[in-house]
Amino acid sequence: TTAVVPKLDDFYSHSWATERFDKWATLLLYMNAPAAAVALVATAVLWSALENIGIIPTLLLLVQNGQPTSCMPILVGYFSAILTLFQWQRMRQLVGLPPRMCFLDKICIDQVDEVRKSAGIASLGAFLGSSTNFVVLFSPEYFTRLWCCYEVACFYQVQNLNPGSSTIRFVPVGFARVIGAYSLTLAVYGLSHAFLPLYGPLIGIDPLDLSDAQYDAVCAFAN
């Protein structure tokens, strides 16, 4: 949603030549990944504690060398992390946090009406001066684009007039693909263990009497 606000959390500077998916994924990572990581750990620990004290039943049980292990905390943690990653900005109000207000040129500057567009560009200094963070969605072509260079120049001009008014953060768009691939690998590894009580009997593995060799075979398959 758009709104008139006295203060902005982030001013996003980006090249329009960069792929939309890369910028979307980078913003998702920048804005929601920390909350998703907290949600993963917190819900997994909470579910495990509730199982240990008997408030909820132990589900998806594995027993290796007489040591029982519940797989549900992993599943709950992953589910809450994914939900938070994609919905955190909508969930903020549930924990008493205000909405995060950001400036994105395509939305905050009229791209159709030339008069309003010129007024928006002329107000760039005011947008920057009202922003806590100047966030550069950095891509290889970023500094080849005149508009991007103009925004960086405006940022430093505002800083000269009002030192400390905002900070600059470079967020490479390539990080989203790298971290996404790494996270997917970890998820496949973790979920292969979590669902073992379900698919184990189908491949001749008893999840309630799991030997070291069978466990190692599952780990090798997941890797």
mmCIF file of N, CA and C in Angstrom, residues 61-175:
data_model
loop_
_atom_site.group_PDB
_atom_site.id
_atom_site.type_symbol
_atom_site.label_atom_id
_atom_site.label_comp_id
_atom_site.label_asym_id
_atom_site.label_seq_id
_atom_site.Cartn_x
_atom_site.Cartn_y
_atom_site.Cartn_z
ATOM 1 N N LEU A 61 8.165 -39.946 15.113
ATOM 2 C CA LEU A 61 9.224 -40.370 16.035
ATOM 3 C C LEU A 61 10.258 -41.237 15.322
ATOM 4 N N LEU A 62 11.527 -40.943 15.605
ATOM 5 C CA LEU A 62 12.654 -41.779 15.191
ATOM 6 C C LEU A 62 13.325 -42.322 16.442
ATOM 7 N N VAL A 63 13.752 -43.575 16.392
ATOM 8 C CA VAL A 63 14.490 -44.164 17.511
ATOM 9 C C VAL A 63 15.782 -44.770 16.958
ATOM 10 N N GLN A 64 16.903 -44.182 17.355
ATOM 11 C CA GLN A 64 18.212 -44.679 16.915
ATOM 12 C C GLN A 64 19.040 -45.063 18.138
ATOM 13 N N ASN A 65 19.440 -46.323 18.194
ATOM 14 C CA ASN A 65 20.209 -46.830 19.336
ATOM 15 C C ASN A 65 19.506 -46.550 20.664
ATOM 16 N N GLY A 66 18.181 -46.706 20.657
ATOM 17 C CA GLY A 66 17.411 -46.510 21.875
ATOM 18 C C GLY A 66 17.136 -45.064 22.229
ATOM 19 N N GLN A 67 17.594 -44.111 21.392
ATOM 20 C CA GLN A 67 17.397 -42.692 21.674
ATOM 21 C C GLN A 67 16.261 -42.151 20.797
ATOM 22 N N PRO A 68 15.105 -41.821 21.405
ATOM 23 C CA PRO A 68 13.978 -41.304 20.612
ATOM 24 C C PRO A 68 14.207 -39.842 20.203
ATOM 25 N N THR A 69 13.814 -39.528 19.012
ATOM 26 C CA THR A 69 13.937 -38.162 18.487
ATOM 27 C C THR A 69 12.666 -37.807 17.735
ATOM 28 N N SER A 70 12.084 -36.669 18.052
ATOM 29 C CA SER A 70 10.908 -36.195 17.337
ATOM 30 C C SER A 70 11.337 -35.365 16.126
ATOM 31 N N CYS A 71 10.689 -35.613 14.998
ATOM 32 C CA CYS A 71 11.008 -34.865 13.782
ATOM 33 C C CYS A 71 10.119 -33.634 13.589
ATOM 34 N N MET A 72 9.089 -33.497 14.403
ATOM 35 C CA MET A 72 8.155 -32.398 14.227
ATOM 36 C C MET A 72 8.773 -31.010 14.417
ATOM 37 N N PRO A 73 9.687 -30.807 15.387
ATOM 38 C CA PRO A 73 10.272 -29.466 15.520
ATOM 39 C C PRO A 73 10.926 -28.964 14.236
ATOM 40 N N ILE A 74 11.575 -29.874 13.479
ATOM 41 C CA ILE A 74 12.189 -29.466 12.218
ATOM 42 C C ILE A 74 11.124 -28.989 11.236
ATOM 43 N N LEU A 75 10.043 -29.756 11.106
ATOM 44 C CA LEU A 75 8.977 -29.401 10.172
ATOM 45 C C LEU A 75 8.297 -28.095 10.564
ATOM 46 N N VAL A 76 8.002 -27.955 11.845
ATOM 47 C CA VAL A 76 7.349 -26.729 12.320
ATOM 48 C C VAL A 76 8.267 -25.527 12.095
ATOM 49 N N GLY A 77 9.556 -25.713 12.379
ATOM 50 C CA GLY A 77 10.512 -24.624 12.183
ATOM 51 C C GLY A 77 10.594 -24.196 10.727
ATOM 52 N N TYR A 78 10.696 -25.173 9.815
ATOM 53 C CA TYR A 78 10.768 -24.842 8.388
ATOM 54 C C TYR A 78 9.491 -24.162 7.911
ATOM 55 N N PHE A 79 8.351 -24.676 8.332
ATOM 56 C CA PHE A 79 7.081 -24.094 7.895
ATOM 57 C C PHE A 79 6.954 -22.644 8.369
ATOM 58 N N SER A 80 7.268 -22.394 9.633
ATOM 59 C CA SER A 80 7.147 -21.034 10.156
ATOM 60 C C SER A 80 8.154 -20.099 9.494
ATOM 61 N N ALA A 81 9.346 -20.610 9.150
ATOM 62 C CA ALA A 81 10.358 -19.789 8.487
ATOM 63 C C ALA A 81 9.883 -19.387 7.101
ATOM 64 N N ILE A 82 9.317 -20.334 6.351
ATOM 65 C CA ILE A 82 8.831 -20.028 5.006
ATOM 66 C C ILE A 82 7.665 -19.047 5.063
ATOM 67 N N LEU A 83 6.738 -19.278 5.996
ATOM 68 C CA LEU A 83 5.594 -18.372 6.146
ATOM 69 C C LEU A 83 6.066 -16.960 6.494
ATOM 70 N N THR A 84 7.003 -16.866 7.419
ATOM 71 C CA THR A 84 7.509 -15.556 7.831
ATOM 72 C C THR A 84 8.289 -14.882 6.713
ATOM 73 N N LEU A 85 9.057 -15.659 5.959
ATOM 74 C CA LEU A 85 9.839 -15.088 4.857
ATOM 75 C C LEU A 85 8.952 -14.375 3.844
ATOM 76 N N PHE A 86 7.786 -14.959 3.564
ATOM 77 C CA PHE A 86 6.923 -14.380 2.542
ATOM 78 C C PHE A 86 5.852 -13.444 3.095
ATOM 79 N N GLN A 87 5.576 -13.517 4.401
ATOM 80 C CA GLN A 87 4.464 -12.738 4.936
ATOM 81 C C GLN A 87 4.852 -11.816 6.090
ATOM 82 N N TRP A 88 6.126 -11.674 6.387
ATOM 83 C CA TRP A 88 6.530 -10.939 7.585
ATOM 84 C C TRP A 88 6.003 -9.509 7.613
ATOM 85 N N GLN A 89 6.016 -8.818 6.488
ATOM 86 C CA GLN A 89 5.555 -7.433 6.475
ATOM 87 C C GLN A 89 4.072 -7.328 6.810
ATOM 88 N N ARG A 90 3.305 -8.376 6.521
ATOM 89 C CA ARG A 90 1.889 -8.401 6.900
ATOM 90 C C ARG A 90 1.701 -8.876 8.343
ATOM 91 N N MET A 91 2.687 -9.597 8.856
ATOM 92 C CA MET A 91 2.585 -10.164 10.203
ATOM 93 C C MET A 91 3.110 -9.213 11.282
ATOM 94 N N ARG A 92 3.806 -8.172 10.892
ATOM 95 C CA ARG A 92 4.453 -7.283 11.867
ATOM 96 C C ARG A 92 3.477 -6.729 12.902
ATOM 97 N N GLN A 93 2.291 -6.368 12.439
ATOM 98 C CA GLN A 93 1.320 -5.778 13.361
ATOM 99 C C GLN A 93 0.855 -6.771 14.419
ATOM 100 N N LEU A 94 0.981 -8.089 14.122
ATOM 101 C CA LEU A 94 0.571 -9.098 15.099
ATOM 102 C C LEU A 94 1.473 -9.089 16.325
ATOM 103 N N VAL A 95 2.716 -8.635 16.165
ATOM 104 C CA VAL A 95 3.645 -8.559 17.300
ATOM 105 C C VAL A 95 3.871 -7.119 17.744
ATOM 106 N N GLY A 96 2.975 -6.215 17.318
ATOM 107 C CA GLY A 96 3.019 -4.837 17.786
ATOM 108 C C GLY A 96 4.008 -3.938 17.084
ATOM 109 N N LEU A 97 4.510 -4.344 15.910
ATOM 110 C CA LEU A 97 5.463 -3.516 15.174
ATOM 111 C C LEU A 97 4.731 -2.694 14.118
ATOM 112 N N PRO A 98 5.170 -1.464 13.884
ATOM 113 C CA PRO A 98 4.531 -0.641 12.851
ATOM 114 C C PRO A 98 4.917 -1.136 11.463
ATOM 115 N N PRO A 99 4.135 -0.801 10.449
ATOM 116 C CA PRO A 99 4.493 -1.202 9.080
ATOM 117 C C PRO A 99 5.794 -0.526 8.643
ATOM 118 N N ARG A 100 6.554 -1.207 7.808
ATOM 119 C CA ARG A 100 7.810 -0.674 7.306
ATOM 120 C C ARG A 100 7.514 0.173 6.068
ATOM 121 N N MET A 101 7.898 1.437 6.113
ATOM 122 C CA MET A 101 7.606 2.356 5.020
ATOM 123 C C MET A 101 8.864 2.551 4.179
ATOM 124 N N CYS A 102 8.722 2.374 2.873
ATOM 125 C CA CYS A 102 9.868 2.409 1.972
ATOM 126 C C CYS A 102 9.567 3.270 0.753
ATOM 127 N N PHE A 103 10.637 3.723 0.116
ATOM 128 C CA PHE A 103 10.521 4.476 -1.138
ATOM 129 C C PHE A 103 11.034 3.611 -2.272
ATOM 130 N N LEU A 104 10.189 3.405 -3.278
ATOM 131 C CA LEU A 104 10.576 2.706 -4.495
ATOM 132 C C LEU A 104 10.092 3.561 -5.664
ATOM 133 N N ASP A 105 11.030 3.993 -6.500
ATOM 134 C CA ASP A 105 10.712 5.000 -7.509
ATOM 135 C C ASP A 105 9.516 4.642 -8.399
ATOM 136 N N LYS A 106 9.421 3.398 -8.812
ATOM 137 C CA LYS A 106 8.352 3.024 -9.739
ATOM 138 C C LYS A 106 6.970 3.207 -9.122
ATOM 139 N N ILE A 107 6.890 3.090 -7.795
ATOM 140 C CA ILE A 107 5.613 3.224 -7.096
ATOM 141 C C ILE A 107 5.411 4.631 -6.566
ATOM 142 N N CYS A 108 6.476 5.223 -6.047
ATOM 143 C CA CYS A 108 6.356 6.507 -5.353
ATOM 144 C C CYS A 108 6.507 7.720 -6.283
ATOM 145 N N ILE A 109 6.958 7.506 -7.511
ATOM 146 C CA ILE A 109 7.032 8.578 -8.503
ATOM 147 C C ILE A 109 6.107 8.216 -9.657
ATOM 148 N N ASP A 110 5.230 9.118 -9.986
ATOM 149 C CA ASP A 110 4.266 8.874 -11.069
ATOM 150 C C ASP A 110 5.018 8.613 -12.377
ATOM 151 N N GLN A 111 4.754 7.472 -12.991
ATOM 152 C CA GLN A 111 5.443 7.094 -14.221
ATOM 153 C C GLN A 111 4.639 7.444 -15.480
ATOM 154 N N VAL A 112 3.443 8.031 -15.294
ATOM 155 C CA VAL A 112 2.584 8.347 -16.433
ATOM 156 C C VAL A 112 2.447 9.852 -16.637
ATOM 157 N N ASP A 113 2.053 10.543 -15.579
ATOM 158 C CA ASP A 113 1.867 11.996 -15.656
ATOM 159 C C ASP A 113 3.233 12.680 -15.584
ATOM 160 N N GLU A 114 3.615 13.367 -16.647
ATOM 161 C CA GLU A 114 4.950 13.966 -16.714
ATOM 162 C C GLU A 114 5.133 15.093 -15.695
ATOM 163 N N VAL A 115 4.075 15.840 -15.413
ATOM 164 C CA VAL A 115 4.175 16.928 -14.433
ATOM 165 C C VAL A 115 4.425 16.351 -13.043
ATOM 166 N N ARG A 116 3.646 15.358 -12.656
ATOM 167 C CA ARG A 116 3.828 14.707 -11.351
ATOM 168 C C ARG A 116 5.175 13.966 -11.289
ATOM 169 N N LYS A 117 5.582 13.412 -12.418
ATOM 170 C CA LYS A 117 6.865 12.722 -12.464
ATOM 171 C C LYS A 117 8.011 13.707 -12.216
ATOM 172 N N SER A 118 7.954 14.852 -12.846
ATOM 173 C CA SER A 118 8.989 15.875 -12.649
ATOM 174 C C SER A 118 9.006 16.368 -11.205
ATOM 175 N N ALA A 119 7.822 16.508 -10.618
ATOM 176 C CA ALA A 119 7.740 16.941 -9.220
ATOM 177 C C ALA A 119 8.339 15.890 -8.298
ATOM 178 N N GLY A 120 8.091 14.623 -8.606
ATOM 179 C CA GLY A 120 8.653 13.544 -7.793
ATOM 180 C C GLY A 120 10.168 13.506 -7.858
ATOM 181 N N ILE A 121 10.716 13.685 -9.061
ATOM 182 C CA ILE A 121 12.172 13.693 -9.220
ATOM 183 C C ILE A 121 12.776 14.889 -8.493
ATOM 184 N N ALA A 122 12.110 16.028 -8.582
ATOM 185 C CA ALA A 122 12.613 17.232 -7.904
ATOM 186 C C ALA A 122 12.580 17.072 -6.382
ATOM 187 N N SER A 123 11.726 16.176 -5.885
ATOM 188 C CA SER A 123 11.611 15.960 -4.437
ATOM 189 C C SER A 123 12.511 14.839 -3.931
ATOM 190 N N LEU A 124 13.404 14.365 -4.774
ATOM 191 C CA LEU A 124 14.242 13.231 -4.410
ATOM 192 C C LEU A 124 15.052 13.505 -3.146
ATOM 193 N N GLY A 125 15.555 14.720 -3.027
ATOM 194 C CA GLY A 125 16.338 15.081 -1.838
ATOM 195 C C GLY A 125 15.513 14.976 -0.563
ATOM 196 N N ALA A 126 14.240 15.356 -0.653
ATOM 197 C CA ALA A 126 13.360 15.271 0.517
ATOM 198 C C ALA A 126 13.103 13.816 0.890
ATOM 199 N N PHE A 127 12.920 12.960 -0.124
ATOM 200 C CA PHE A 127 12.735 11.530 0.155
ATOM 201 C C PHE A 127 13.978 10.952 0.837
ATOM 202 N N LEU A 128 15.149 11.301 0.312
ATOM 203 C CA LEU A 128 16.398 10.794 0.886
ATOM 204 C C LEU A 128 16.612 11.321 2.296
ATOM 205 N N GLY A 129 16.323 12.598 2.504
ATOM 206 C CA GLY A 129 16.506 13.192 3.824
ATOM 207 C C GLY A 129 15.567 12.623 4.866
ATOM 208 N N SER A 130 14.459 12.041 4.419
ATOM 209 C CA SER A 130 13.480 11.463 5.342
ATOM 210 C C SER A 130 13.656 9.961 5.510
ATOM 211 N N SER A 131 14.685 9.371 4.870
ATOM 212 C CA SER A 131 14.902 7.926 4.918
ATOM 213 C C SER A 131 15.993 7.555 5.906
ATOM 214 N N THR A 132 15.757 6.494 6.671
ATOM 215 C CA THR A 132 16.762 6.022 7.616
ATOM 216 C C THR A 132 17.896 5.306 6.894
ATOM 217 N N ASN A 133 17.562 4.531 5.860
ATOM 218 C CA ASN A 133 18.568 3.767 5.113
ATOM 219 C C ASN A 133 18.453 4.046 3.623
ATOM 220 N N PHE A 134 19.602 4.228 2.982
ATOM 221 C CA PHE A 134 19.676 4.301 1.530
ATOM 222 C C PHE A 134 20.199 2.942 1.067
ATOM 223 N N VAL A 135 19.317 2.129 0.510
ATOM 224 C CA VAL A 135 19.643 0.732 0.194
ATOM 225 C C VAL A 135 19.868 0.592 -1.304
ATOM 226 N N VAL A 136 21.082 0.211 -1.665
ATOM 227 C CA VAL A 136 21.434 0.002 -3.066
ATOM 228 C C VAL A 136 21.277 -1.479 -3.398
ATOM 229 N N LEU A 137 20.346 -1.792 -4.301
ATOM 230 C CA LEU A 137 20.212 -3.152 -4.808
ATOM 231 C C LEU A 137 21.236 -3.292 -5.930
ATOM 232 N N PHE A 138 22.449 -3.686 -5.531
ATOM 233 C CA PHE A 138 23.592 -3.581 -6.432
ATOM 234 C C PHE A 138 23.642 -4.728 -7.434
ATOM 235 N N SER A 139 23.838 -4.374 -8.685
ATOM 236 C CA SER A 139 24.011 -5.334 -9.772
ATOM 237 C C SER A 139 25.154 -4.830 -10.650
ATOM 238 N N PRO A 140 25.719 -5.680 -11.509
ATOM 239 C CA PRO A 140 26.870 -5.260 -12.321
ATOM 240 C C PRO A 140 26.611 -4.009 -13.151
ATOM 241 N N GLU A 141 25.358 -3.808 -13.566
ATOM 242 C CA GLU A 141 25.074 -2.656 -14.427
ATOM 243 C C GLU A 141 24.662 -1.414 -13.641
ATOM 244 N N TYR A 142 24.695 -1.502 -12.301
ATOM 245 C CA TYR A 142 24.148 -0.402 -11.491
ATOM 246 C C TYR A 142 24.774 0.944 -11.838
ATOM 247 N N PHE A 143 26.103 1.018 -11.810
ATOM 248 C CA PHE A 143 26.766 2.309 -12.028
ATOM 249 C C PHE A 143 26.903 2.669 -13.501
ATOM 250 N N THR A 144 26.310 1.867 -14.380
ATOM 251 C CA THR A 144 26.258 2.245 -15.793
ATOM 252 C C THR A 144 24.964 2.983 -16.105
ATOM 253 N N ARG A 145 24.075 3.083 -15.129
ATOM 254 C CA ARG A 145 22.779 3.726 -15.332
ATOM 255 C C ARG A 145 22.798 5.139 -14.748
ATOM 256 N N LEU A 146 22.425 6.100 -15.578
ATOM 257 C CA LEU A 146 22.481 7.499 -15.163
ATOM 258 C C LEU A 146 21.589 7.772 -13.955
ATOM 259 N N TRP A 147 20.398 7.166 -13.944
ATOM 260 C CA TRP A 147 19.470 7.403 -12.833
ATOM 261 C C TRP A 147 20.062 6.929 -11.512
ATOM 262 N N CYS A 148 20.731 5.775 -11.534
ATOM 263 C CA CYS A 148 21.355 5.239 -10.315
ATOM 264 C C CYS A 148 22.446 6.182 -9.815
ATOM 265 N N CYS A 149 23.288 6.659 -10.727
ATOM 266 C CA CYS A 149 24.353 7.597 -10.350
ATOM 267 C C CYS A 149 23.753 8.887 -9.785
ATOM 268 N N TYR A 150 22.640 9.313 -10.366
ATOM 269 C CA TYR A 150 21.958 10.510 -9.889
ATOM 270 C C TYR A 150 21.465 10.324 -8.454
ATOM 271 N N GLU A 151 20.899 9.162 -8.160
ATOM 272 C CA GLU A 151 20.412 8.906 -6.804
ATOM 273 C C GLU A 151 21.557 8.863 -5.797
ATOM 274 N N VAL A 152 22.662 8.236 -6.169
ATOM 275 C CA VAL A 152 23.825 8.191 -5.264
ATOM 276 C C VAL A 152 24.362 9.601 -5.031
ATOM 277 N N ALA A 153 24.434 10.407 -6.099
ATOM 278 C CA ALA A 153 24.905 11.787 -5.959
ATOM 279 C C ALA A 153 23.981 12.589 -5.046
ATOM 280 N N CYS A 154 22.670 12.380 -5.190
ATOM 281 C CA CYS A 154 21.711 13.068 -4.317
ATOM 282 C C CYS A 154 21.885 12.633 -2.873
ATOM 283 N N PHE A 155 22.147 11.351 -2.661
ATOM 284 C CA PHE A 155 22.356 10.852 -1.303
ATOM 285 C C PHE A 155 23.539 11.563 -0.646
ATOM 286 N N TYR A 156 24.663 11.661 -1.352
ATOM 287 C CA TYR A 156 25.843 12.305 -0.768
ATOM 288 C C TYR A 156 25.636 13.802 -0.593
ATOM 289 N N GLN A 157 24.823 14.413 -1.466
ATOM 290 C CA GLN A 157 24.508 15.823 -1.290
ATOM 291 C C GLN A 157 23.677 16.043 -0.020
ATOM 292 N N VAL A 158 22.697 15.168 0.198
ATOM 293 C CA VAL A 158 21.894 15.249 1.421
ATOM 294 C C VAL A 158 22.768 15.026 2.645
ATOM 295 N N GLN A 159 23.711 14.086 2.568
ATOM 296 C CA GLN A 159 24.612 13.805 3.683
ATOM 297 C C GLN A 159 25.497 15.012 3.994
ATOM 298 N N ASN A 160 25.919 15.732 2.950
ATOM 299 C CA ASN A 160 26.739 16.929 3.179
ATOM 300 C C ASN A 160 25.943 18.015 3.886
ATOM 301 N N LEU A 161 24.659 18.114 3.543
ATOM 302 C CA LEU A 161 23.813 19.136 4.161
ATOM 303 C C LEU A 161 23.333 18.727 5.542
ATOM 304 N N ASN A 162 23.135 17.415 5.726
ATOM 305 C CA ASN A 162 22.611 16.916 7.003
ATOM 306 C C ASN A 162 23.332 15.624 7.360
ATOM 307 N N PRO A 163 24.561 15.716 7.872
ATOM 308 C CA PRO A 163 25.364 14.516 8.154
ATOM 309 C C PRO A 163 24.647 13.553 9.109
ATOM 310 N N GLY A 164 24.747 12.278 8.788
ATOM 311 C CA GLY A 164 24.153 11.267 9.654
ATOM 312 C C GLY A 164 22.663 11.093 9.501
ATOM 313 N N SER A 165 22.059 11.754 8.487
ATOM 314 C CA SER A 165 20.611 11.652 8.333
ATOM 315 C C SER A 165 20.192 10.254 7.882
ATOM 316 N N SER A 166 21.076 9.557 7.163
ATOM 317 C CA SER A 166 20.774 8.192 6.739
ATOM 318 C C SER A 166 22.072 7.448 6.458
ATOM 319 N N THR A 167 21.975 6.136 6.410
ATOM 320 C CA THR A 167 23.144 5.298 6.136
ATOM 321 C C THR A 167 22.960 4.618 4.777
ATOM 322 N N ILE A 168 24.082 4.284 4.141
ATOM 323 C CA ILE A 168 24.026 3.619 2.850
ATOM 324 C C ILE A 168 24.350 2.138 3.025
ATOM 325 N N ARG A 169 23.565 1.285 2.389
ATOM 326 C CA ARG A 169 23.757 -0.155 2.466
ATOM 327 C C ARG A 169 23.750 -0.737 1.055
ATOM 328 N N PHE A 170 24.802 -1.475 0.735
ATOM 329 C CA PHE A 170 24.872 -2.153 -0.555
ATOM 330 C C PHE A 170 24.425 -3.608 -0.366
ATOM 331 N N VAL A 171 23.405 -4.007 -1.099
ATOM 332 C CA VAL A 171 22.890 -5.366 -1.023
ATOM 333 C C VAL A 171 22.999 -5.980 -2.420
ATOM 334 N N PRO A 172 24.020 -6.793 -2.698
ATOM 335 C CA PRO A 172 24.176 -7.389 -4.034
ATOM 336 C C PRO A 172 23.000 -8.304 -4.374
ATOM 337 N N VAL A 173 22.430 -8.123 -5.543
ATOM 338 C CA VAL A 173 21.266 -8.921 -5.923
ATOM 339 C C VAL A 173 21.650 -10.386 -6.136
ATOM 340 N N GLY A 174 22.923 -10.659 -6.421
ATOM 341 C CA GLY A 174 23.341 -12.041 -6.616
ATOM 342 C C GLY A 174 23.292 -12.877 -5.350
ATOM 343 N N PHE A 175 23.321 -12.220 -4.172
ATOM 344 C CA PHE A 175 23.289 -12.955 -2.905
ATOM 345 C C PHE A 175 22.001 -13.753 -2.759
#
